[in-house]
Amino acid sequence: MARLVKRRVNARPRRRAGILARQAGRRPGPVDPHRRVFLRLHVNGADHTIAVAPHRTLLEILREDLGLTGTKHGCELGECGTCTVLLDGIPVLSCLALGLECDDRPVVTVEGLADGPTPHPLQEAFTELGAAQCGYCTPGILCAAKALLEADPDPNRDAIREALSGNLCRCTGYIKIFEAVELAAKRRREPRAAPSRETLFGRRD
Amino acid sequence: MRRFAFIEPPDLAAATEALARGAGKAAILAGGLDLLGEMKDRIIEPAAVVNLKTVRGLDAIRFEPDGSLRIGALATLASVAAHPRLGREYPAVAQAAQSVGSVEIRNVGTVGGNLCQRPRCWYYRSPLHKCLKKGGDVCFTTVGQSRYHAILGGGPSYIVHPSDLAPALIACDARITVVGPDGTKDLPLEQFYVLPSVRLDHETILKPGEIVTEVSLPASASADGGTRSRFLKFREKDSFDFALVSVAVALRLQGNSCSAARVVLGGVAPTPWRSKEAESAIVDRSIGPRSAAKAAAAALADASPMSHNEYKIPLARTLITRALLETADQGTGLAPS
């Protein structure tokens, strides 16, 4: 799948360019538009060395070169937030970050949230409360919510609203998403905490 | 996005040199939010992109011993919004930084980038419209949709400047430092912006090769120096959006009497719009609902709305009134509910 996408995006024949040797620290000089340089990416705890041209965004590299298609293409202009990933632990828009700028910096995508077969508490809570409908915004929201809980383990509703304000969801109306983040936060203190019995649609039994 | 060469200069001299060599076809990358958006929409297609983030020391926020403040052009909006002393001394600036975009945008977006943003006008951003600002011969707002456009200072182009930070900084008497092939310039931020009647291709005085490196704020505009400031912004979408209208005010007060005032509007004109009319209507008067409303009316007296943006006049008036009253602790100007 990733290969197919790549071929379609780069439909023009690629010039076979040499690959600049990567030096420690800064690159030695300008990177030619048609050259690719080695980029060391630390994604979800794994190291990758890949060759990329300057115009490729982090989002394109994650999806097309590394096959990590959990992070979604959205508006491409910074309006929707669905491409949110964590760079150096803070949420950024991967569609507006150049790959070359992410050299040697840790990246966490939605694929990196689970601990092996165990979903992240946020993922558990989202599943349990049905906080995703079409799911297209969910990867970005999970990443933004993870950064929030790491900075503020017990956020109130306003803090959650603010932290997720850059992530558009056109299905849920957000209430279930806020409740799921609250439940995940609560479970950090009380691992067996149950979801609220009151829901938008009446009492849960 | 078209391909481009990627240059990572070690210092400012190398950066200005790379930009000058690019002869107008080289673009500056700071946070990249606006630049990459423009490149994706093919509004600009630079042959080279010069990454300023490899130049050390441009992201500092520091208070000098005399109480003045220097903010590096590469300081992120998140770091400005979260700086405790900055928030106490220059609340309007912190409030403006916090009002920009979303968490993801503020984490990456920079002060310099915010000040040098290109217009959000839909005709300017549309690859299908060759408007005045892109070398065409018509400002499409005059015949098309002008909902988000200028009510003051427009003509021949009717864009509005999208920066939230600029009105707040101008209210706090900021100066801006620009480094270029001809050396270093330091000028009031207000004079950094130019109307389309003076220059069409850009909203600032920047020439190819010039880089914004810093803004500085005098101690006299800080809370410690006796100035109170406040920024208010009205947007269509409350989660995050550009301003329909914003206002920054900075007041020196003796009791309730105003001895000096700055009132700067955003979202209404092709540049941040300082209203000396509003300022002189409030100086040497005590601030109350009546004088605040008078100042607000004075600010909009010369407004000339287009086909679809007359709503901005009452909106701006209300925001100015509210900002003046709130800054002077005289309530919000709203009827009690």
Coordinates of C-alpha atoms in Angstrom, one line a residue:
Chain A
M1 CA 0.0 0.0 0.0
A2 CA 2.7 2.4 1.0
R3 CA 4.6 1.7 -2.2
L4 CA 1.5 2.3 -4.3
V5 CA 0.9 5.7 -2.7
K6 CA 4.6 6.6 -3.2
R7 CA 4.5 5.9 -6.9
R8 CA 1.4 7.9 -7.5
V9 CA 2.7 10.9 -5.5
N10 CA 6.1 10.9 -7.3
A11 CA 4.8 10.2 -10.8
R12 CA 7.6 12.0 -12.5
P13 CA 10.7 9.8 -13.2
R14 CA 13.1 10.2 -10.4
R15 CA 16.6 11.3 -11.2
R16 CA 19.1 8.8 -9.9
A17 CA 21.0 11.1 -7.7
G18 CA 23.8 10.2 -5.4
I19 CA 23.2 10.3 -1.7
L20 CA 25.2 12.8 0.3
A21 CA 27.1 11.3 3.2
R22 CA 25.6 12.4 6.4
Q23 CA 28.0 14.0 8.7
A24 CA 27.8 14.4 12.4
G25 CA 25.8 17.5 13.3
R26 CA 25.0 19.9 10.6
R27 CA 25.0 19.0 7.0
P28 CA 28.1 20.2 5.2
G29 CA 26.4 22.4 2.6
P30 CA 23.2 23.1 0.7
V31 CA 21.2 20.0 -0.2
D32 CA 20.4 20.0 -3.9
P33 CA 16.7 19.7 -4.7
H34 CA 17.2 16.4 -6.6
R35 CA 19.5 14.8 -4.1
R36 CA 18.5 12.8 -1.1
V37 CA 20.3 12.8 2.2
F38 CA 20.4 10.2 4.9
L39 CA 18.0 11.0 7.7
R40 CA 18.1 9.3 11.0
L41 CA 14.6 9.0 12.4
H42 CA 13.7 7.6 15.9
V43 CA 10.1 6.6 15.5
N44 CA 8.2 4.9 18.3
G45 CA 11.5 3.8 19.8
A46 CA 12.9 2.2 16.6
D47 CA 15.8 3.7 14.6
H48 CA 15.5 4.1 10.9
T49 CA 18.0 5.5 8.4
I50 CA 16.3 6.6 5.2
A51 CA 17.3 8.7 2.2
V52 CA 14.9 11.7 1.6
A53 CA 14.8 14.8 -0.6
P54 CA 14.4 18.2 1.1
H55 CA 10.8 18.7 0.0
R56 CA 9.3 15.7 1.7
T57 CA 7.3 16.3 4.8
L58 CA 7.5 14.2 8.0
L59 CA 4.0 13.0 7.3
E60 CA 4.9 11.7 3.8
I61 CA 8.0 10.0 5.2
L62 CA 6.1 8.3 8.0
R63 CA 3.3 7.0 5.7
E64 CA 5.2 6.3 2.5
D65 CA 8.7 5.4 3.5
L66 CA 8.1 3.8 6.9
G67 CA 4.6 2.4 6.2
L68 CA 3.2 4.0 9.3
T69 CA -0.2 4.9 7.9
G70 CA -1.9 5.4 11.2
T71 CA -1.1 9.1 10.9
K72 CA -3.5 10.6 8.4
H73 CA -3.3 13.1 5.6
G74 CA -5.9 15.8 6.2
C75 CA -6.0 19.4 5.1
E76 CA -2.2 19.7 4.6
L77 CA -2.4 23.3 5.8
G78 CA -2.6 23.2 9.6
E79 CA -6.4 23.5 9.9
C80 CA -7.5 20.0 10.9
G81 CA -4.9 18.4 13.2
T82 CA -5.3 14.8 12.0
C83 CA -1.6 14.5 11.2
T84 CA -0.6 15.4 14.7
V85 CA 2.4 13.4 16.0
L86 CA 4.7 13.9 19.0
L87 CA 8.1 15.4 18.1
D88 CA 10.5 15.7 21.1
G89 CA 7.4 14.8 23.1
I90 CA 5.2 17.7 22.1
P91 CA 2.4 17.7 19.6
V92 CA 3.2 19.1 16.1
L93 CA 1.6 18.9 12.7
S94 CA 3.6 16.4 10.7
C95 CA 2.2 17.7 7.4
L96 CA 3.9 21.1 8.0
A97 CA 7.3 19.7 9.2
L98 CA 10.0 18.9 6.8
G99 CA 11.6 15.5 7.3
L100 CA 15.1 16.9 7.2
E101 CA 14.3 19.0 10.3
C102 CA 13.4 15.8 12.3
D103 CA 16.9 14.3 12.0
D104 CA 17.9 12.6 15.2
R105 CA 14.7 13.6 17.1
P106 CA 12.2 11.2 18.7
V107 CA 8.9 10.9 16.9
V108 CA 5.9 9.1 18.4
T109 CA 2.9 8.3 16.2
V110 CA -0.4 6.5 17.1
E111 CA 1.4 3.2 16.3
G112 CA 3.7 3.9 19.2
L113 CA 1.1 4.4 21.9
A114 CA 0.4 0.8 22.7
D115 CA 2.7 -1.2 24.9
G116 CA 3.1 -4.4 22.7
P117 CA -0.3 -6.0 22.7
T118 CA -1.6 -3.8 25.4
P119 CA -3.4 -0.7 24.2
H120 CA -2.6 2.6 25.8
P121 CA -5.1 3.6 28.5
L122 CA -6.3 6.4 26.2
Q123 CA -7.0 3.8 23.5
E124 CA -8.8 1.6 26.0
A125 CA -10.9 4.5 27.1
F126 CA -11.7 5.6 23.5
T127 CA -12.8 2.1 22.6
E128 CA -14.9 1.6 25.7
L129 CA -16.7 4.9 25.4
G130 CA -17.1 4.8 21.6
A131 CA -15.1 8.0 21.3
A132 CA -14.3 7.4 17.7
Q133 CA -16.8 7.2 14.8
C134 CA -15.2 7.3 11.4
G135 CA -11.9 7.4 13.2
Y136 CA -10.0 9.7 10.8
C137 CA -9.2 12.3 13.5
T138 CA -8.5 9.7 16.2
P139 CA -4.7 9.2 15.7
G140 CA -4.1 12.9 16.0
I141 CA -6.4 13.3 19.0
L142 CA -4.7 10.3 20.8
C143 CA -1.3 11.9 20.3
A144 CA -2.4 15.3 21.5
A145 CA -4.2 13.7 24.5
K146 CA -1.1 11.7 25.4
A147 CA 1.0 14.9 25.5
L148 CA -1.7 16.5 27.6
L149 CA -1.8 13.7 30.2
E150 CA 2.0 13.7 30.4
A151 CA 2.0 17.4 31.2
D152 CA -1.1 17.4 33.3
P153 CA -2.1 14.1 34.8
D154 CA -5.4 15.4 36.1
P155 CA -6.8 17.9 33.5
N156 CA -10.2 19.5 33.9
R157 CA -12.6 19.7 31.0
D158 CA -11.3 23.2 29.9
A159 CA -7.7 22.0 29.8
I160 CA -8.8 19.0 27.7
R161 CA -10.9 21.2 25.4
E162 CA -7.9 23.5 24.9
A163 CA -5.4 20.7 24.3
L164 CA -7.6 19.2 21.7
S165 CA -8.8 22.4 20.1
G166 CA -6.5 21.9 17.1
N167 CA -8.0 18.6 16.2
L168 CA -11.2 18.7 14.2
C169 CA -13.7 15.9 14.6
R170 CA -16.8 16.0 12.3
C171 CA -18.6 13.0 13.8
T172 CA -18.6 12.8 17.5
G173 CA -19.4 16.3 18.7
Y174 CA -16.4 15.9 21.0
I175 CA -18.2 15.1 24.2
K176 CA -17.3 11.4 24.1
I177 CA -13.7 12.3 23.3
F178 CA -13.5 14.6 26.4
E179 CA -15.1 11.9 28.5
A180 CA -12.6 9.3 27.3
V181 CA -9.7 11.5 28.1
E182 CA -11.1 12.1 31.5
L183 CA -11.6 8.3 32.1
A184 CA -8.0 7.6 31.0
A185 CA -6.7 10.3 33.4
K186 CA -8.8 8.9 36.2
R187 CA -7.5 5.4 35.6
R188 CA -4.0 6.5 36.2
R189 CA -5.0 7.0 39.8
E190 CA -7.6 4.3 40.1
P191 CA -6.8 1.6 37.6
R192 CA -10.2 0.0 38.0
A193 CA -12.2 3.2 37.6
A194 CA -15.4 2.7 35.6
P195 CA -16.8 5.0 33.0
S196 CA -19.5 7.4 34.2
R197 CA -22.9 5.8 34.3
E198 CA -24.5 8.9 32.9
T199 CA -24.0 9.3 29.2
L200 CA -25.3 11.5 26.4
F201 CA -27.8 8.8 25.6
G202 CA -29.1 8.1 29.1
R203 CA -27.8 5.7 31.8
R204 CA -25.3 3.0 31.1
D205 CA -26.2 -0.4 32.6
Chain B
M1 CA 5.2 20.9 -3.2
R2 CA 7.9 21.7 -5.8
R3 CA 11.5 20.6 -5.0
F4 CA 13.9 23.1 -3.5
A5 CA 17.4 23.2 -2.2
F6 CA 17.7 23.1 1.6
I7 CA 20.3 25.4 3.2
E8 CA 21.2 25.3 6.9
P9 CA 23.4 28.3 7.7
P10 CA 25.5 28.2 10.8
D11 CA 25.1 31.9 11.5
L12 CA 23.1 35.0 10.5
A13 CA 25.8 36.2 8.1
A14 CA 25.7 32.9 6.2
A15 CA 21.8 33.1 6.2
T16 CA 21.7 36.6 4.7
E17 CA 24.3 35.6 2.2
A18 CA 22.4 32.5 1.2
L19 CA 19.2 34.6 0.8
A20 CA 20.9 37.3 -1.1
R21 CA 22.4 34.7 -3.4
G22 CA 19.0 33.3 -4.0
A23 CA 18.0 36.7 -5.4
G24 CA 14.4 36.7 -4.3
K25 CA 14.0 33.0 -5.1
A26 CA 15.1 31.9 -1.6
A27 CA 12.7 31.7 1.2
I28 CA 13.2 31.8 5.0
L29 CA 12.0 28.9 7.0
A30 CA 11.3 29.4 10.7
G31 CA 8.3 27.5 12.0
G32 CA 7.3 26.7 8.4
L33 CA 3.6 26.8 9.0
D34 CA 2.8 29.6 6.7
L35 CA 5.7 28.9 4.3
L36 CA 4.9 25.3 3.6
G37 CA 1.2 26.1 3.3
E38 CA 2.0 28.7 0.6
M39 CA 4.4 26.3 -1.1
K40 CA 1.8 23.5 -1.2
D41 CA -0.7 25.9 -2.7
R42 CA 2.0 27.0 -5.2
I43 CA 1.6 30.6 -4.2
I44 CA 5.4 30.8 -4.0
E45 CA 7.8 28.3 -5.4
P46 CA 11.3 29.1 -3.9
A47 CA 14.4 27.5 -5.4
A48 CA 16.0 27.4 -2.0
V49 CA 14.7 27.3 1.6
V50 CA 17.0 28.7 4.3
N51 CA 16.4 27.1 7.6
L52 CA 17.0 29.7 10.4
K53 CA 16.6 27.1 13.1
T54 CA 20.3 26.2 12.7
V55 CA 21.3 29.7 13.7
R56 CA 21.8 29.5 17.5
G57 CA 20.4 32.0 20.0
L58 CA 17.5 33.4 17.9
D59 CA 14.9 31.9 20.2
A60 CA 15.8 33.6 23.5
I61 CA 13.3 35.5 25.6
R62 CA 15.1 37.6 28.1
F63 CA 14.5 40.5 30.4
E64 CA 17.3 43.1 30.6
P65 CA 18.4 44.6 34.0
D66 CA 16.5 47.8 33.1
G67 CA 13.2 45.8 32.9
S68 CA 12.9 45.9 29.1
L69 CA 12.3 42.6 27.2
R70 CA 13.9 41.1 24.1
I71 CA 12.1 38.3 22.3
G72 CA 14.1 36.4 19.6
A73 CA 12.4 35.9 16.3
L74 CA 12.6 32.2 16.6
A75 CA 10.9 32.0 20.1
T76 CA 7.8 29.9 19.7
L77 CA 4.4 31.3 20.4
A78 CA 4.0 28.6 23.1
S79 CA 7.1 29.8 24.9
V80 CA 5.9 33.4 24.7
A81 CA 2.4 32.4 26.0
A82 CA 3.9 30.4 28.9
H83 CA 6.6 32.8 30.0
P84 CA 5.5 33.8 33.6
R85 CA 7.3 37.1 33.8
L86 CA 6.3 38.1 30.3
G87 CA 2.7 37.3 31.1
R88 CA 2.8 39.5 34.2
E89 CA 4.6 42.4 32.6
Y90 CA 3.1 42.4 29.1
P91 CA -0.2 40.6 29.4
A92 CA -1.4 41.7 26.0
V93 CA 1.5 40.0 24.3
A94 CA 1.0 36.7 26.2
Q95 CA -2.7 36.8 25.5
A96 CA -2.1 37.4 21.8
A97 CA 0.4 34.6 21.6
Q98 CA -2.0 32.2 23.4
S99 CA -4.8 33.2 21.0
V100 CA -2.9 32.1 17.9
G101 CA -3.9 28.8 16.2
S102 CA -4.0 25.6 18.2
V103 CA -1.5 23.9 20.6
E104 CA 0.2 22.2 17.6
I105 CA 0.6 25.6 15.8
R106 CA 1.9 27.4 18.9
N107 CA 4.4 24.7 19.6
V108 CA 6.0 25.3 16.2
G109 CA 5.0 28.8 15.1
T110 CA 7.5 31.6 15.9
V111 CA 7.3 35.3 16.8
G112 CA 9.1 36.3 13.6
G113 CA 7.0 34.0 11.5
N114 CA 3.8 35.4 13.0
L115 CA 4.9 39.0 12.3
C116 CA 5.8 38.2 8.7
Q117 CA 2.8 36.1 7.8
R118 CA 1.3 36.5 4.4
P119 CA -2.4 37.4 4.0
R120 CA -5.1 34.7 4.5
C121 CA -7.3 36.3 1.8
W122 CA -8.9 33.5 -0.1
Y123 CA -8.1 35.0 -3.5
Y124 CA -4.4 35.4 -2.5
R125 CA -4.3 31.8 -1.3
S126 CA -6.2 30.4 -4.3
P127 CA -3.9 29.1 -7.1
L128 CA -6.7 29.9 -9.5
H129 CA -6.7 33.7 -8.9
K130 CA -3.9 35.9 -10.1
C131 CA -4.7 38.8 -7.8
L132 CA -3.1 42.2 -7.5
K133 CA -0.7 40.9 -4.8
K134 CA 0.5 38.2 -7.0
G135 CA 1.2 40.5 -10.0
G136 CA -2.3 40.4 -11.5
D137 CA -4.4 43.5 -12.1
V138 CA -7.5 43.1 -10.0
C139 CA -8.2 42.7 -6.3
F140 CA -11.0 40.2 -6.5
T141 CA -12.5 41.3 -3.3
T142 CA -13.8 44.4 -5.0
V143 CA -16.0 42.2 -7.3
G144 CA -16.2 39.0 -5.2
Q145 CA -16.5 38.0 -1.6
S146 CA -15.2 40.5 0.9
R147 CA -16.4 39.0 4.2
Y148 CA -13.0 38.8 5.8
H149 CA -11.4 41.9 4.3
A150 CA -10.4 45.4 5.1
I151 CA -12.6 48.2 6.4
L152 CA -9.7 50.6 7.0
G153 CA -6.6 51.4 5.0
G154 CA -7.6 49.3 2.0
G155 CA -6.9 50.0 -1.6
P156 CA -5.8 49.0 -4.1
S157 CA -5.6 45.6 -2.3
Y158 CA -8.1 44.9 0.6
I159 CA -6.3 42.1 2.5
V160 CA -6.2 42.2 6.3
H161 CA -3.0 41.5 8.1
P162 CA -3.5 38.2 10.0
S163 CA -1.1 38.6 12.9
D164 CA -2.5 38.6 16.4
L165 CA 0.9 39.3 17.9
A166 CA 1.6 42.5 15.9
P167 CA -1.2 44.6 17.4
A168 CA -0.3 43.5 20.9
L169 CA 3.4 44.3 20.4
I170 CA 2.7 47.7 18.8
A171 CA 0.4 48.6 21.7
C172 CA 3.4 47.8 23.9
D173 CA 5.6 50.1 21.9
A174 CA 7.8 47.3 20.4
R175 CA 10.7 47.8 18.1
I176 CA 11.9 45.2 15.6
T177 CA 15.4 44.4 14.5
V178 CA 16.1 43.4 10.9
V179 CA 19.5 42.1 9.7
G180 CA 20.3 42.2 6.1
P181 CA 23.0 42.6 3.5
D182 CA 23.2 46.4 4.3
G183 CA 23.6 45.8 8.0
T184 CA 21.2 46.0 11.0
K185 CA 18.1 48.1 11.2
D186 CA 16.1 48.8 14.3
L187 CA 12.8 50.5 13.9
P188 CA 9.4 50.8 15.6
L189 CA 7.3 47.7 14.7
E190 CA 4.5 50.1 13.6
Q191 CA 6.8 51.3 10.8
F192 CA 7.7 47.8 9.8
Y193 CA 4.3 47.4 8.1
V194 CA 3.3 49.2 4.9
L195 CA -0.1 49.7 3.3
P196 CA -0.8 48.3 -0.2
S197 CA -0.9 51.8 -1.5
V198 CA 2.8 52.0 -0.8
R199 CA 3.9 48.4 -1.6
L200 CA 1.8 45.7 -3.1
D201 CA 3.9 42.6 -3.2
H202 CA 4.6 42.5 0.5
E203 CA 3.1 43.8 3.8
T204 CA 6.4 44.8 5.4
I205 CA 9.5 46.8 4.5
L206 CA 11.5 43.5 4.2
K207 CA 13.8 43.3 1.1
P208 CA 15.3 40.1 -0.2
G209 CA 18.1 38.9 2.1
E210 CA 16.6 40.6 5.2
I211 CA 15.8 38.7 8.3
V212 CA 13.8 39.7 11.4
T213 CA 16.0 38.7 14.4
E214 CA 14.3 40.2 17.4
V215 CA 11.6 42.4 18.9
S216 CA 12.2 44.5 22.0
L217 CA 9.7 46.0 24.4
P218 CA 10.6 49.0 26.6
A219 CA 10.2 48.7 30.4
S220 CA 7.8 51.7 30.3
A221 CA 5.2 49.5 28.5
S222 CA 5.4 46.8 31.2
A223 CA 3.2 46.5 34.3
D224 CA 6.2 47.3 36.5
G225 CA 6.7 50.4 34.4
G226 CA 3.1 51.5 35.1
T227 CA 1.4 50.4 31.9
R228 CA -1.6 48.0 31.8
S229 CA -2.2 46.1 28.6
R230 CA -4.8 43.8 27.2
F231 CA -5.6 41.9 24.0
L232 CA -9.0 40.8 22.9
K233 CA -9.8 38.8 19.8
F234 CA -13.1 37.8 18.2
R235 CA -13.1 34.8 15.8
E236 CA -15.7 32.9 13.9
K237 CA -14.7 29.5 15.2
D238 CA -13.9 29.5 18.9
S239 CA -11.5 26.5 19.0
F240 CA -9.0 28.2 16.8
D241 CA -9.2 30.7 14.0
F242 CA -7.8 33.9 12.7
A243 CA -9.2 37.1 14.1
L244 CA -12.3 38.7 12.5
V245 CA -11.3 41.7 14.6
S246 CA -8.7 41.9 17.4
V247 CA -7.7 44.8 19.6
A248 CA -4.8 45.5 21.9
V249 CA -4.8 48.4 24.3
A250 CA -2.0 49.7 26.6
L251 CA -2.9 52.3 29.1
R252 CA -1.1 54.4 31.7
L253 CA -3.6 55.2 34.4
Q254 CA -3.6 57.5 37.4
G255 CA -6.5 56.2 39.4
N256 CA -9.1 56.0 36.7
S257 CA -7.6 58.8 34.6
C258 CA -5.7 57.8 31.5
S259 CA -2.4 59.7 30.9
A260 CA -1.3 57.7 27.8
A261 CA -2.9 55.2 25.6
R262 CA -2.3 52.9 22.7
V263 CA -5.1 51.3 20.8
V264 CA -4.2 48.9 17.9
L265 CA -6.6 46.9 15.9
G266 CA -6.0 43.6 14.0
G267 CA -8.1 42.0 11.3
V268 CA -9.5 45.3 10.0
A269 CA -6.7 46.7 7.7
P270 CA -3.9 45.6 5.5
T271 CA -1.5 46.4 8.4
P272 CA -1.9 46.3 12.1
W273 CA -4.0 49.5 12.6
R274 CA -3.1 51.9 15.3
S275 CA -5.9 54.3 16.0
K276 CA -4.6 57.6 17.2
E277 CA -8.2 58.9 17.0
A278 CA -9.2 56.5 19.7
E279 CA -6.1 57.2 21.7
S280 CA -6.6 61.0 21.8
A281 CA -10.3 60.5 22.6
I282 CA -9.3 58.7 25.8
V283 CA -6.1 60.5 27.0
D284 CA -6.6 62.9 29.9
R285 CA -10.0 61.5 30.5
S286 CA -11.3 59.1 33.0
I287 CA -12.3 55.7 31.6
G288 CA -15.9 54.8 31.8
P289 CA -18.6 53.4 29.5
R290 CA -19.2 56.7 27.9
S291 CA -15.6 57.7 27.2
A292 CA -14.7 54.2 26.1
A293 CA -17.6 54.2 23.6
K294 CA -16.5 57.6 22.3
A295 CA -13.0 56.3 21.7
A296 CA -14.4 53.2 20.0
A297 CA -16.6 55.4 17.7
A298 CA -13.6 57.6 16.9
A299 CA -11.5 54.6 15.8
L300 CA -14.1 53.5 13.3
A301 CA -15.2 57.0 12.1
D302 CA -13.2 56.6 8.9
A303 CA -14.1 53.0 8.2
S304 CA -15.4 52.2 4.7
P305 CA -16.8 48.7 4.6
M306 CA -17.0 46.6 1.5
S307 CA -20.0 44.6 0.2
H308 CA -19.8 41.9 2.9
N309 CA -17.9 43.2 5.9
E310 CA -19.9 46.0 7.4
Y311 CA -20.4 43.7 10.5
K312 CA -16.8 44.4 11.4
I313 CA -17.6 48.0 12.4
P314 CA -19.8 47.2 15.4
L315 CA -17.6 44.3 16.2
A316 CA -14.5 46.5 16.4
R317 CA -16.3 49.1 18.4
T318 CA -17.5 46.7 21.0
L319 CA -14.1 45.1 21.3
I320 CA -12.4 48.5 21.8
T321 CA -15.0 49.5 24.4
R322 CA -14.6 46.2 26.3
A323 CA -10.8 46.3 26.1
L324 CA -10.6 49.8 27.5
L325 CA -13.1 49.1 30.3
E326 CA -11.6 45.8 31.3
T327 CA -8.0 47.3 31.3
A328 CA -9.2 50.0 33.6
D329 CA -11.2 47.5 35.8
Q330 CA -14.4 49.2 34.8
G331 CA -16.3 46.0 34.0
T332 CA -16.9 44.6 30.6
G333 CA -19.3 47.1 29.1
L334 CA -21.9 44.4 28.7
A335 CA -25.3 44.7 30.2
P336 CA -25.6 42.6 33.4
S337 CA -27.3 39.3 32.7

